[in-house]
Amino acid sequence: MRAEDRSDAALRPVRLTRRFTRHAEGSVLVAFGDTQVICTASIEEGVPGFLKGKGQGWVTAEYGMLPRSTGSRMRREAAAGKQSGRTQEIQRLIGRSLRAVIDLAKLGERQILIDCDVIQADGGTRTASITGAYVALADAVGCLLREGKLSDNPLREHVAAVSVGIVDGRPLLDLDYIEDSGCETDMNVVMTGSGRFIEIQGTAEGEPFSRDEMNRLLDLAGQGIAELIVLQKQALAAA
Amino acid sequence: MRAEDRSDAALRPVRLTRRFTRHAEGSVLVAFGDTQVICTASIEEGVPGFLKGKGQGWVTAEYGMLPRSTGSRMRREAAAGKQSGRTQEIQRLIGRSLRAVIDLAKLGERQILIDCDVIQADGGTRTASITGAYVALADAVGCLLREGKLSDNPLREHVAAVSVGIVDGRPLLDLDYIEDSGCETDMNVVMTGSGRFIEIQGTAEGEPFSRDEMNRLLDLAGQGIAELIVLQKQALAAA
Amino acid sequence: MRAEDRSDAALRPVRLTRRFTRHAEGSVLVAFGDTQVICTASIEEGVPGFLKGKGQGWVTAEYGMLPRSTGSRMRREAAAGKQSGRTQEIQRLIGRSLRAVIDLAKLGERQILIDCDVIQADGGTRTASITGAYVALADAVGCLLREGKLSDNPLREHVAAVSVGIVDGRPLLDLDYIEDSGCETDMNVVMTGSGRFIEIQGTAEGEPFSRDEMNRLLDLAGQGIAELIVLQKQALAAA
Amino acid sequence: MRAEDRSDAALRPVRLTRRFTRHAEGSVLVAFGDTQVICTASIEEGVPGFLKGKGQGWVTAEYGMLPRSTGSRMRREAAAGKQSGRTQEIQRLIGRSLRAVIDLAKLGERQILIDCDVIQADGGTRTASITGAYVALADAVGCLLREGKLSDNPLREHVAAVSVGIVDGRPLLDLDYIEDSGCETDMNVVMTGSGRFIEIQGTAEGEPFSRDEMNRLLDLAGQGIAELIVLQKQALAAA
Amino acid sequence: MRAEDRSDAALRPVRLTRRFTRHAEGSVLVAFGDTQVICTASIEEGVPGFLKGKGQGWVTAEYGMLPRSTGSRMRREAAAGKQSGRTQEIQRLIGRSLRAVIDLAKLGERQILIDCDVIQADGGTRTASITGAYVALADAVGCLLREGKLSDNPLREHVAAVSVGIVDGRPLLDLDYIEDSGCETDMNVVMTGSGRFIEIQGTAEGEPFSRDEMNRLLDLAGQGIAELIVLQKQALAAA
Amino acid sequence: MRAEDRSDAALRPVRLTRRFTRHAEGSVLVAFGDTQVICTASIEEGVPGFLKGKGQGWVTAEYGMLPRSTGSRMRREAAAGKQSGRTQEIQRLIGRSLRAVIDLAKLGERQILIDCDVIQADGGTRTASITGAYVALADAVGCLLREGKLSDNPLREHVAAVSVGIVDGRPLLDLDYIEDSGCETDMNVVMTGSGRFIEIQGTAEGEPFSRDEMNRLLDLAGQGIAELIVLQKQALAAA
């Protein structure tokens, strides 16, 4: 059995707490079970050099883990003097996922910087980050609309993400850390509110996987993401 | 008037939330008003190279701020590839303050690593960090005692810290960010439960200060720290 | 029409030149059209620290591009003082892909380091790298078998990779640089000789993609990889 | 007894040698006994980015130790690729201390960079640095006045620094290395010619210290700094 | 005897393959026996900051070795995070050598960046690099002339380089790796088409060398470089 | 005329001040006119990893310039986070020059680290460094002999260095900064007491130079180095 009697196709309890800290234009604490990530969205007027004068905006993301968010303490990346390859992969993925649902031309010459900082990790930190970051981004965009800096909402649709994997031959939704460590195949799926894919990253950790197994995992992911998007909408509907 | 009608000699509302995250041996969320810091204590068997074979333990600290813990976003130190001078000063201060109240020989050949990560900043992050880190350290030591790895408590006494400063000629306790930015003199004081000093760092930001002004600041600090230590004791007394 | 009248489902001309340089135990120049990568495999006795004493070997990879392998010169990563996030993602992918087809226990306590250095780039450098690196790895393993250091071949099956993508609504196999720059969806697929997946990385560069589009891309990729594996076998069969 | 029969309240022999090297606008070799530091002041037209257009100047400092200025050779920071936390703390302290006695608006849009390089260390390198750096700064300001680039002296008053500490229960002035290594409490005090404080940094190395002990240390420091300022004035009065 | 019955005053077989890769304005594979280096020349409009507005151009060089260009694998400099002292010495030498034969004022406000990447090493990589880089530079200049961006050829004369050394008391031309490792004296000589010196770097690896030995080495080098310049001219004369 | 009526073949006034600082086993202030360098030699028991167990010692060198040793302030390398290519070239040259005159097997399994720190620069810092470093090295070796750690002197002969160059067509000995900036050819020569070469580095800064010019420069260098070695011997003969 899975922890807390969870069924194979069930998400862990998901919470999306808006206005978690007070400085950022969007600030969300997202929890997928014991995985907890602070996602903030910061608006900066102006764009990076490579976009100057192109009449469009930019959305980018950074990711980090508190050193003791994990079972044994990891080295602090600021002290090590560099971000790991894993960190860079994840923050690039978060940035791509969010840019896929926003019309950068409509955003104008400004940048929204997303920070996802894991304060407690139990598997699925990157999918929780994307799911929470969308809500923070929506709050920051809401700010711009309310202040009259934007007249037209640049967000095209929702985006959320979930992990799926094959553990002991069974396809499971939303793996926790123990499941993730023991899985044969691990897949992170990023989808939109309209049910289309933004990113699929499937990796055989043990045995290579078949086309059929992939299809079963995508079915599970599609269902999970639909549920996550409902939760995002509920969170954003609250005052 | 100070924000929220605070009197000159009053602390902001202080909260010490133990077991804030679940992996670390000690994990405390400390709040001094809107300043919020996650303090964790991680036990590692073994000591750094310079202490090998000396029959004693070690306590050290690292400090960081989430990029958007502040009013405008700061650059992520892990992305910048190095910790600022300010960060290093603060983490060295936290480490020294905690080592001053623990008997490292009694701790045995193990290390306790303190991480103080600011999730929301409104002045006084270093003093809140020291005050919260002591409670996390006490919880980690409690762990070692309960597990029988230590038979004798190596903690000698409490330690807490507070900032004081002169703003528009008035000595104030526990400055918030606005007060700190406008103060003439800024002093961080670290004291023990027995009312003695571990560290005093006083800096004239504007005009140099007189001996008399310093004495009034130390009086305020002494009173504030006594109150903080009462709060630490209440927090640790809870189950 | 595609360049050089290529049909949608056709690979570019592929060459696998073994013994391209003379020092490495395996050294292959792989060309996918104008994309050219030198792949070497270097055997080192001993394993990294995290594997010491576990009775198994390791395969890892590094990737680089010569500064002027591209249309406009890129900054040299050694001069910049760090590898980009893209470089790290690619070298992690190459390493995972190769480890998936080798029995690390059978390899013994030694390491095979793969270096993939792009000398000319025209799209698909990571998939060419994986395809060429497998041949270099097979040559290095052949070395160990001939020298009697291994009695049993640790390679379980072939692995190769190809990119597929949707350009102007058409699914295409093995994108060149111009196609890759203009595609809506870009997918890198890594498969084994037995037709199963090791890694799928699909990204919507423009519009999100549907499940149906993904299926058509995977069909194309499966056919292309089967052809690549035939070419690997021919190359390895030569004296 | 202290080395060379020094009394508890006596400074070591202090020398301030102006024009020690010939390129810098101010260049002073300061000796506090066997501690020797080269302090130079370099004038640069223009200010750092954060001050552009604010109609004021800037004074900042850097600090270093020659690798064999100490009893056993330290690693060269340029070779290590970074400055230690201690180095950064000290150079920030020197900069703050000097800025406290100069009117930056009167200095105009130019910068004075102070370099303090320890060629021989025997305790008190930061206090000797501040004391010598003031003289180098005064010489650089003198240059600007003589050349007519400034009509009005921006220096408001003198600044000097000294260490005090409690060793075997006795308060001592101006600790040498052996005294510093064995002291219970170590305090660095920076004061102006008018007898007010710019910075106080007191640290309990062993036992916490009482308010009474602190008062005795500050008395000693005040007397020592008054003597140092007399020596600065004599040095600057010479041709 | 030397490898492959080479006489003491003979070069290894030298090949200069132009248009080795297709993106760079000049791209040459140079081989001195088993030493093989890809030399590219990249034209960039504009000059580095220190030359802005001086009405002249710049030529600079970078050098690297593929990790397994050598008998045992070297650490990748991009992964190590810095270029070695040896790498920096060599790339500075290549840059100086090329700048000595080009009229930078005639080049106009543009930069030519030379990249020399060793794909196989067997001694003499820096001298092969200079010899090949000249041909790549000449091709890039040819480009500028053909496109009408330059009307006047800024190249004043040829430049080539060779190593000479004393091995077992015998002066030898163009040392391979084994000879280089065992030599008493090693000298790298850079000369122009008119037979004058641009750079001489002679180093006693074992015994110091006499004036007479140096003269014999310079005679050998002069003859070898004259031959290399004939080969450069032949290569550049081809279509 | 040269500064201070110096003739073309004359050294600047040279001073070698032993025991300049007190901690190092050898500590020499060397002055070639206005160029002043502190050279220290530090003995460390043990050798670097690549020499462990080979029964020999090692000598290596580091070089630095104080930021304001020069006419305009240079960036501090420790603050920049890396040593420049020039610094690395010079320190490698100093190390090679000293190793050429010491029998490393006789030195035993210990290391002598040379630090050359320029406190005032006026041309010829690398040649002054080598000349002074030899004296510091001799003092450190003297220490080992006196303490009985060595019974046999590992130093085989003296080594010294000087720069020569062609300025306005005239060969000059020991260039100062102005001469060095304006010279056509610049050559650094390192020679032994027996009049043989350890290193020759000749560079055409402007016009390439002829064999005849080189010979005249080497004549000058040989004479200058003979004079420097007399001065080293006098310095070492003093008590």
PDB file of C-alpha atoms in Angstrom, chain A residues 17-226:
ATOM      1  CA  THR A  17      -1.784  29.280   0.296  1.00  0.00           C
ATOM      2  CA  ARG A  18      -1.776  32.685  -1.364  1.00  0.00           C
ATOM      3  CA  ARG A  19      -0.140  35.799   0.173  1.00  0.00           C
ATOM      4  CA  PHE A  20       2.207  33.599   2.195  1.00  0.00           C
ATOM      5  CA  THR A  21       4.788  36.376   2.488  1.00  0.00           C
ATOM      6  CA  ARG A  22       4.019  40.031   2.086  1.00  0.00           C
ATOM      7  CA  HIS A  23       6.656  41.699  -0.132  1.00  0.00           C
ATOM      8  CA  ALA A  24       6.249  39.812  -3.403  1.00  0.00           C
ATOM      9  CA  GLU A  25       3.559  40.685  -5.951  1.00  0.00           C
ATOM     10  CA  GLY A  26       2.623  36.981  -5.878  1.00  0.00           C
ATOM     11  CA  SER A  27       3.520  34.686  -2.984  1.00  0.00           C
ATOM     12  CA  VAL A  28       2.203  31.155  -2.651  1.00  0.00           C
ATOM     13  CA  LEU A  29       3.037  28.277  -0.344  1.00  0.00           C
ATOM     14  CA  VAL A  30       2.279  25.110  -2.240  1.00  0.00           C
ATOM     15  CA  ALA A  31       2.117  21.739  -0.497  1.00  0.00           C
ATOM     16  CA  PHE A  32       1.894  18.345  -2.212  1.00  0.00           C
ATOM     17  CA  GLY A  33       1.698  16.286   0.971  1.00  0.00           C
ATOM     18  CA  ASP A  34       4.929  16.852   2.870  1.00  0.00           C
ATOM     19  CA  THR A  35       6.552  18.650  -0.041  1.00  0.00           C
ATOM     20  CA  GLN A  36       6.350  22.384   0.618  1.00  0.00           C
ATOM     21  CA  VAL A  37       7.598  25.131  -1.666  1.00  0.00           C
ATOM     22  CA  ILE A  38       7.440  28.925  -1.358  1.00  0.00           C
ATOM     23  CA  CYS A  39       6.759  30.367  -4.818  1.00  0.00           C
ATOM     24  CA  THR A  40       7.075  34.122  -5.274  1.00  0.00           C
ATOM     25  CA  ALA A  41       6.588  36.253  -8.363  1.00  0.00           C
ATOM     26  CA  SER A  42       8.478  39.557  -8.529  1.00  0.00           C
ATOM     27  CA  ILE A  43       7.735  42.211 -11.143  1.00  0.00           C
ATOM     28  CA  GLU A  44      10.607  44.226 -12.517  1.00  0.00           C
ATOM     29  CA  GLU A  45      10.215  46.956 -15.097  1.00  0.00           C
ATOM     30  CA  GLY A  46      12.606  46.388 -18.009  1.00  0.00           C
ATOM     31  CA  VAL A  47      13.830  43.202 -19.674  1.00  0.00           C
ATOM     32  CA  PRO A  48      17.158  41.355 -19.948  1.00  0.00           C
ATOM     33  CA  GLY A  49      19.636  42.629 -22.544  1.00  0.00           C
ATOM     34  CA  PHE A  50      18.801  40.068 -25.242  1.00  0.00           C
ATOM     35  CA  LEU A  51      15.194  41.351 -25.349  1.00  0.00           C
ATOM     36  CA  LYS A  52      15.805  45.094 -25.227  1.00  0.00           C
ATOM     37  CA  GLY A  53      13.715  46.979 -27.730  1.00  0.00           C
ATOM     38  CA  LYS A  54      11.756  43.948 -28.929  1.00  0.00           C
ATOM     39  CA  GLY A  55       8.531  45.137 -27.389  1.00  0.00           C
ATOM     40  CA  GLN A  56       7.946  42.067 -25.258  1.00  0.00           C
ATOM     41  CA  GLY A  57       8.336  40.906 -21.685  1.00  0.00           C
ATOM     42  CA  TRP A  58       9.970  37.914 -20.046  1.00  0.00           C
ATOM     43  CA  VAL A  59       9.248  35.331 -17.377  1.00  0.00           C
ATOM     44  CA  THR A  60      12.102  33.398 -15.801  1.00  0.00           C
ATOM     45  CA  ALA A  61      12.538  31.228 -12.720  1.00  0.00           C
ATOM     46  CA  GLU A  62      15.057  30.284 -10.100  1.00  0.00           C
ATOM     47  CA  TYR A  63      14.862  27.260  -7.819  1.00  0.00           C
ATOM     48  CA  GLY A  64      16.559  26.354  -4.577  1.00  0.00           C
ATOM     49  CA  MET A  65      16.256  23.992  -1.643  1.00  0.00           C
ATOM     50  CA  LEU A  66      16.904  24.968   1.945  1.00  0.00           C
ATOM     51  CA  PRO A  67      19.864  22.863   3.082  1.00  0.00           C
ATOM     52  CA  ARG A  68      17.808  20.868   5.566  1.00  0.00           C
ATOM     53  CA  SER A  69      14.637  20.572   3.504  1.00  0.00           C
ATOM     54  CA  THR A  70      15.806  16.999   2.943  1.00  0.00           C
ATOM     55  CA  GLY A  71      16.377  13.945   5.122  1.00  0.00           C
ATOM     56  CA  SER A  72      20.095  14.549   5.355  1.00  0.00           C
ATOM     57  CA  ARG A  73      21.463  18.060   5.044  1.00  0.00           C
ATOM     58  CA  MET A  74      22.646  19.084   1.584  1.00  0.00           C
ATOM     59  CA  ARG A  75      25.412  21.588   0.999  1.00  0.00           C
ATOM     60  CA  ARG A  76      24.120  25.167   0.612  1.00  0.00           C
ATOM     61  CA  GLU A  77      24.586  26.136  -3.030  1.00  0.00           C
ATOM     62  CA  ALA A  78      25.488  29.733  -2.161  1.00  0.00           C
ATOM     63  CA  ALA A  79      28.321  28.412   0.016  1.00  0.00           C
ATOM     64  CA  ALA A  80      29.409  25.906  -2.633  1.00  0.00           C
ATOM     65  CA  GLY A  81      29.609  28.809  -5.067  1.00  0.00           C
ATOM     66  CA  LYS A  82      27.463  27.274  -7.756  1.00  0.00           C
ATOM     67  CA  GLN A  83      24.117  25.790  -8.578  1.00  0.00           C
ATOM     68  CA  SER A  84      24.058  22.076  -9.345  1.00  0.00           C
ATOM     69  CA  GLY A  85      23.127  20.710 -12.744  1.00  0.00           C
ATOM     70  CA  ARG A  86      19.867  19.422 -11.208  1.00  0.00           C
ATOM     71  CA  THR A  87      18.970  22.903  -9.908  1.00  0.00           C
ATOM     72  CA  GLN A  88      19.601  24.460 -13.286  1.00  0.00           C
ATOM     73  CA  GLU A  89      17.543  21.830 -15.085  1.00  0.00           C
ATOM     74  CA  ILE A  90      14.616  22.423 -12.767  1.00  0.00           C
ATOM     75  CA  GLN A  91      14.660  26.203 -12.929  1.00  0.00           C
ATOM     76  CA  ARG A  92      14.881  26.119 -16.715  1.00  0.00           C
ATOM     77  CA  LEU A  93      11.891  23.757 -16.780  1.00  0.00           C
ATOM     78  CA  ILE A  94       9.818  26.029 -14.531  1.00  0.00           C
ATOM     79  CA  GLY A  95      10.620  29.064 -16.680  1.00  0.00           C
ATOM     80  CA  ARG A  96       9.735  27.290 -19.955  1.00  0.00           C
ATOM     81  CA  SER A  97       6.489  25.968 -18.515  1.00  0.00           C
ATOM     82  CA  LEU A  98       5.269  29.382 -17.446  1.00  0.00           C
ATOM     83  CA  ARG A  99       6.355  31.154 -20.620  1.00  0.00           C
ATOM     84  CA  ALA A 100       4.286  28.656 -22.580  1.00  0.00           C
ATOM     85  CA  VAL A 101       1.024  30.037 -21.177  1.00  0.00           C
ATOM     86  CA  ILE A 102       1.725  33.749 -21.206  1.00  0.00           C
ATOM     87  CA  ASP A 103       1.649  36.144 -24.143  1.00  0.00           C
ATOM     88  CA  LEU A 104       4.990  37.915 -23.677  1.00  0.00           C
ATOM     89  CA  ALA A 105       4.111  40.684 -26.114  1.00  0.00           C
ATOM     90  CA  LYS A 106       1.032  41.554 -24.057  1.00  0.00           C
ATOM     91  CA  LEU A 107       3.152  41.600 -20.876  1.00  0.00           C
ATOM     92  CA  GLY A 108       5.059  44.628 -22.175  1.00  0.00           C
ATOM     93  CA  GLU A 109       8.705  45.418 -21.504  1.00  0.00           C
ATOM     94  CA  ARG A 110       8.796  44.017 -18.017  1.00  0.00           C
ATOM     95  CA  GLN A 111      10.020  40.868 -16.372  1.00  0.00           C
ATOM     96  CA  ILE A 112       8.402  38.551 -13.870  1.00  0.00           C
ATOM     97  CA  LEU A 113      10.930  36.598 -11.835  1.00  0.00           C
ATOM     98  CA  ILE A 114       9.692  33.452 -10.176  1.00  0.00           C
ATOM     99  CA  ASP A 115      11.511  32.060  -7.127  1.00  0.00           C
ATOM    100  CA  CYS A 116      10.693  28.546  -5.977  1.00  0.00           C
ATOM    101  CA  ASP A 117      12.315  27.693  -2.675  1.00  0.00           C
ATOM    102  CA  VAL A 118      11.706  24.263  -1.193  1.00  0.00           C
ATOM    103  CA  ILE A 119      11.368  24.401   2.556  1.00  0.00           C
ATOM    104  CA  GLN A 120      10.462  20.724   2.953  1.00  0.00           C
ATOM    105  CA  ALA A 121      11.042  17.994   0.380  1.00  0.00           C
ATOM    106  CA  ASP A 122       9.235  14.675  -0.069  1.00  0.00           C
ATOM    107  CA  GLY A 123       9.383  14.060  -3.813  1.00  0.00           C
ATOM    108  CA  GLY A 124       7.833  16.068  -6.623  1.00  0.00           C
ATOM    109  CA  THR A 125       9.427  19.414  -5.776  1.00  0.00           C
ATOM    110  CA  ARG A 126       9.599  20.483  -9.416  1.00  0.00           C
ATOM    111  CA  THR A 127       5.993  19.648 -10.191  1.00  0.00           C
ATOM    112  CA  ALA A 128       4.773  21.323  -7.005  1.00  0.00           C
ATOM    113  CA  SER A 129       6.901  24.348  -7.944  1.00  0.00           C
ATOM    114  CA  ILE A 130       5.312  24.700 -11.365  1.00  0.00           C
ATOM    115  CA  THR A 131       1.838  24.267  -9.953  1.00  0.00           C
ATOM    116  CA  GLY A 132       2.363  26.848  -7.225  1.00  0.00           C
ATOM    117  CA  ALA A 133       4.346  29.228  -9.427  1.00  0.00           C
ATOM    118  CA  TYR A 134       1.417  29.533 -11.824  1.00  0.00           C
ATOM    119  CA  VAL A 135      -0.733  30.836  -8.978  1.00  0.00           C
ATOM    120  CA  ALA A 136       1.955  33.314  -7.903  1.00  0.00           C
ATOM    121  CA  LEU A 137       2.326  34.444 -11.506  1.00  0.00           C
ATOM    122  CA  ALA A 138      -1.428  34.919 -11.796  1.00  0.00           C
ATOM    123  CA  ASP A 139      -1.382  37.059  -8.654  1.00  0.00           C
ATOM    124  CA  ALA A 140       1.439  39.209 -10.029  1.00  0.00           C
ATOM    125  CA  VAL A 141      -0.432  39.633 -13.296  1.00  0.00           C
ATOM    126  CA  GLY A 142      -3.525  40.528 -11.284  1.00  0.00           C
ATOM    127  CA  CYS A 143      -1.479  43.274  -9.630  1.00  0.00           C
ATOM    128  CA  LEU A 144      -0.503  44.727 -12.987  1.00  0.00           C
ATOM    129  CA  LEU A 145      -4.108  44.641 -14.165  1.00  0.00           C
ATOM    130  CA  ARG A 146      -5.434  46.269 -10.992  1.00  0.00           C
ATOM    131  CA  GLU A 147      -2.801  49.011 -11.146  1.00  0.00           C
ATOM    132  CA  GLY A 148      -3.683  49.676 -14.757  1.00  0.00           C
ATOM    133  CA  LYS A 149      -0.220  48.811 -16.030  1.00  0.00           C
ATOM    134  CA  LEU A 150      -1.833  46.129 -18.198  1.00  0.00           C
ATOM    135  CA  SER A 151      -5.240  46.402 -19.744  1.00  0.00           C
ATOM    136  CA  ASP A 152      -5.346  42.940 -21.228  1.00  0.00           C
ATOM    137  CA  ASN A 153      -4.596  39.702 -19.343  1.00  0.00           C
ATOM    138  CA  PRO A 154      -1.513  38.103 -20.958  1.00  0.00           C
ATOM    139  CA  LEU A 155      -2.200  34.690 -19.388  1.00  0.00           C
ATOM    140  CA  ARG A 156      -3.669  32.360 -22.004  1.00  0.00           C
ATOM    141  CA  GLU A 157      -4.475  29.383 -19.850  1.00  0.00           C
ATOM    142  CA  HIS A 158      -3.554  27.487 -16.698  1.00  0.00           C
ATOM    143  CA  VAL A 159      -0.521  25.260 -16.370  1.00  0.00           C
ATOM    144  CA  ALA A 160       0.179  22.603 -13.750  1.00  0.00           C
ATOM    145  CA  ALA A 161       2.510  19.634 -13.395  1.00  0.00           C
ATOM    146  CA  VAL A 162       2.646  16.263 -11.749  1.00  0.00           C
ATOM    147  CA  SER A 163       4.992  13.304 -11.561  1.00  0.00           C
ATOM    148  CA  VAL A 164       3.986   9.774 -12.462  1.00  0.00           C
ATOM    149  CA  GLY A 165       6.021   6.607 -12.339  1.00  0.00           C
ATOM    150  CA  ILE A 166       6.110   2.852 -12.397  1.00  0.00           C
ATOM    151  CA  VAL A 167       6.853   1.279  -9.038  1.00  0.00           C
ATOM    152  CA  ASP A 168       6.976  -2.497  -8.789  1.00  0.00           C
ATOM    153  CA  GLY A 169       5.208  -2.614 -12.138  1.00  0.00           C
ATOM    154  CA  ARG A 170       2.318  -0.369 -11.006  1.00  0.00           C
ATOM    155  CA  PRO A 171       1.750   3.062 -12.539  1.00  0.00           C
ATOM    156  CA  LEU A 172       1.371   5.595  -9.705  1.00  0.00           C
ATOM    157  CA  LEU A 173       0.360   9.258  -9.620  1.00  0.00           C
ATOM    158  CA  ASP A 174       2.305  11.927  -7.693  1.00  0.00           C
ATOM    159  CA  LEU A 175       5.231   9.965  -6.250  1.00  0.00           C
ATOM    160  CA  ASP A 176       6.550  10.734  -2.796  1.00  0.00           C
ATOM    161  CA  TYR A 177      10.263  10.472  -2.033  1.00  0.00           C
ATOM    162  CA  ILE A 178      10.292   6.793  -1.167  1.00  0.00           C
ATOM    163  CA  GLU A 179       8.311   5.866  -4.267  1.00  0.00           C
ATOM    164  CA  ASP A 180      10.504   8.080  -6.417  1.00  0.00           C
ATOM    165  CA  SER A 181      13.692   6.460  -5.114  1.00  0.00           C
ATOM    166  CA  GLY A 182      12.403   2.989  -5.913  1.00  0.00           C
ATOM    167  CA  CYS A 183      10.685   3.571  -9.240  1.00  0.00           C
ATOM    168  CA  GLU A 184      11.636   1.974 -12.536  1.00  0.00           C
ATOM    169  CA  THR A 185      10.344   4.841 -14.641  1.00  0.00           C
ATOM    170  CA  ASP A 186       9.845   8.426 -13.589  1.00  0.00           C
ATOM    171  CA  MET A 187       7.940  10.933 -15.671  1.00  0.00           C
ATOM    172  CA  ASN A 188       7.252  14.610 -15.098  1.00  0.00           C
ATOM    173  CA  VAL A 189       4.383  15.987 -17.111  1.00  0.00           C
ATOM    174  CA  VAL A 190       3.433  19.627 -17.579  1.00  0.00           C
ATOM    175  CA  MET A 191       0.005  20.303 -19.091  1.00  0.00           C
ATOM    176  CA  THR A 192      -2.307  23.188 -19.756  1.00  0.00           C
ATOM    177  CA  GLY A 193      -5.897  23.786 -18.757  1.00  0.00           C
ATOM    178  CA  SER A 194      -6.909  22.738 -22.263  1.00  0.00           C
ATOM    179  CA  GLY A 195      -5.345  19.316 -21.750  1.00  0.00           C
ATOM    180  CA  ARG A 196      -2.376  19.698 -24.020  1.00  0.00           C
ATOM    181  CA  PHE A 197       1.277  19.052 -23.218  1.00  0.00           C
ATOM    182  CA  ILE A 198       3.930  21.664 -22.525  1.00  0.00           C
ATOM    183  CA  GLU A 199       6.632  19.295 -21.412  1.00  0.00           C
ATOM    184  CA  ILE A 200       7.069  15.568 -20.959  1.00  0.00           C
ATOM    185  CA  GLN A 201      10.208  14.215 -19.378  1.00  0.00           C
ATOM    186  CA  GLY A 202      10.254  10.487 -18.989  1.00  0.00           C
ATOM    187  CA  THR A 203      13.296   8.633 -17.711  1.00  0.00           C
ATOM    188  CA  ALA A 204      13.917   4.932 -17.240  1.00  0.00           C
ATOM    189  CA  GLU A 205      15.674   4.709 -13.905  1.00  0.00           C
ATOM    190  CA  GLY A 206      15.839   0.912 -14.100  1.00  0.00           C
ATOM    191  CA  GLU A 207      14.379  -1.055 -17.004  1.00  0.00           C
ATOM    192  CA  PRO A 208      13.544   0.778 -20.240  1.00  0.00           C
ATOM    193  CA  PHE A 209       9.817   1.327 -20.604  1.00  0.00           C
ATOM    194  CA  SER A 210       7.439   0.354 -23.355  1.00  0.00           C
ATOM    195  CA  ARG A 211       5.082   2.516 -25.402  1.00  0.00           C
ATOM    196  CA  ASP A 212       2.200   0.930 -23.586  1.00  0.00           C
ATOM    197  CA  GLU A 213       3.576   1.809 -20.172  1.00  0.00           C
ATOM    198  CA  MET A 214       4.102   5.357 -21.328  1.00  0.00           C
ATOM    199  CA  ASN A 215       0.504   5.618 -22.395  1.00  0.00           C
ATOM    200  CA  ARG A 216      -0.753   4.454 -19.020  1.00  0.00           C
ATOM    201  CA  LEU A 217       1.455   7.013 -17.278  1.00  0.00           C
ATOM    202  CA  LEU A 218       0.195   9.811 -19.501  1.00  0.00           C
ATOM    203  CA  ASP A 219      -3.402   8.856 -18.719  1.00  0.00           C
ATOM    204  CA  LEU A 220      -2.686   9.108 -15.011  1.00  0.00           C
ATOM    205  CA  ALA A 221      -0.864  12.420 -15.412  1.00  0.00           C
ATOM    206  CA  GLY A 222      -3.662  13.927 -17.457  1.00  0.00           C
ATOM    207  CA  GLN A 223      -6.192  13.098 -14.787  1.00  0.00           C
ATOM    208  CA  GLY A 224      -3.977  14.413 -11.966  1.00  0.00           C
ATOM    209  CA  ILE A 225      -3.240  17.669 -13.710  1.00  0.00           C
ATOM    210  CA  ALA A 226      -6.929  18.258 -14.385  1.00  0.00           C
TER     211      ALA A 226
END
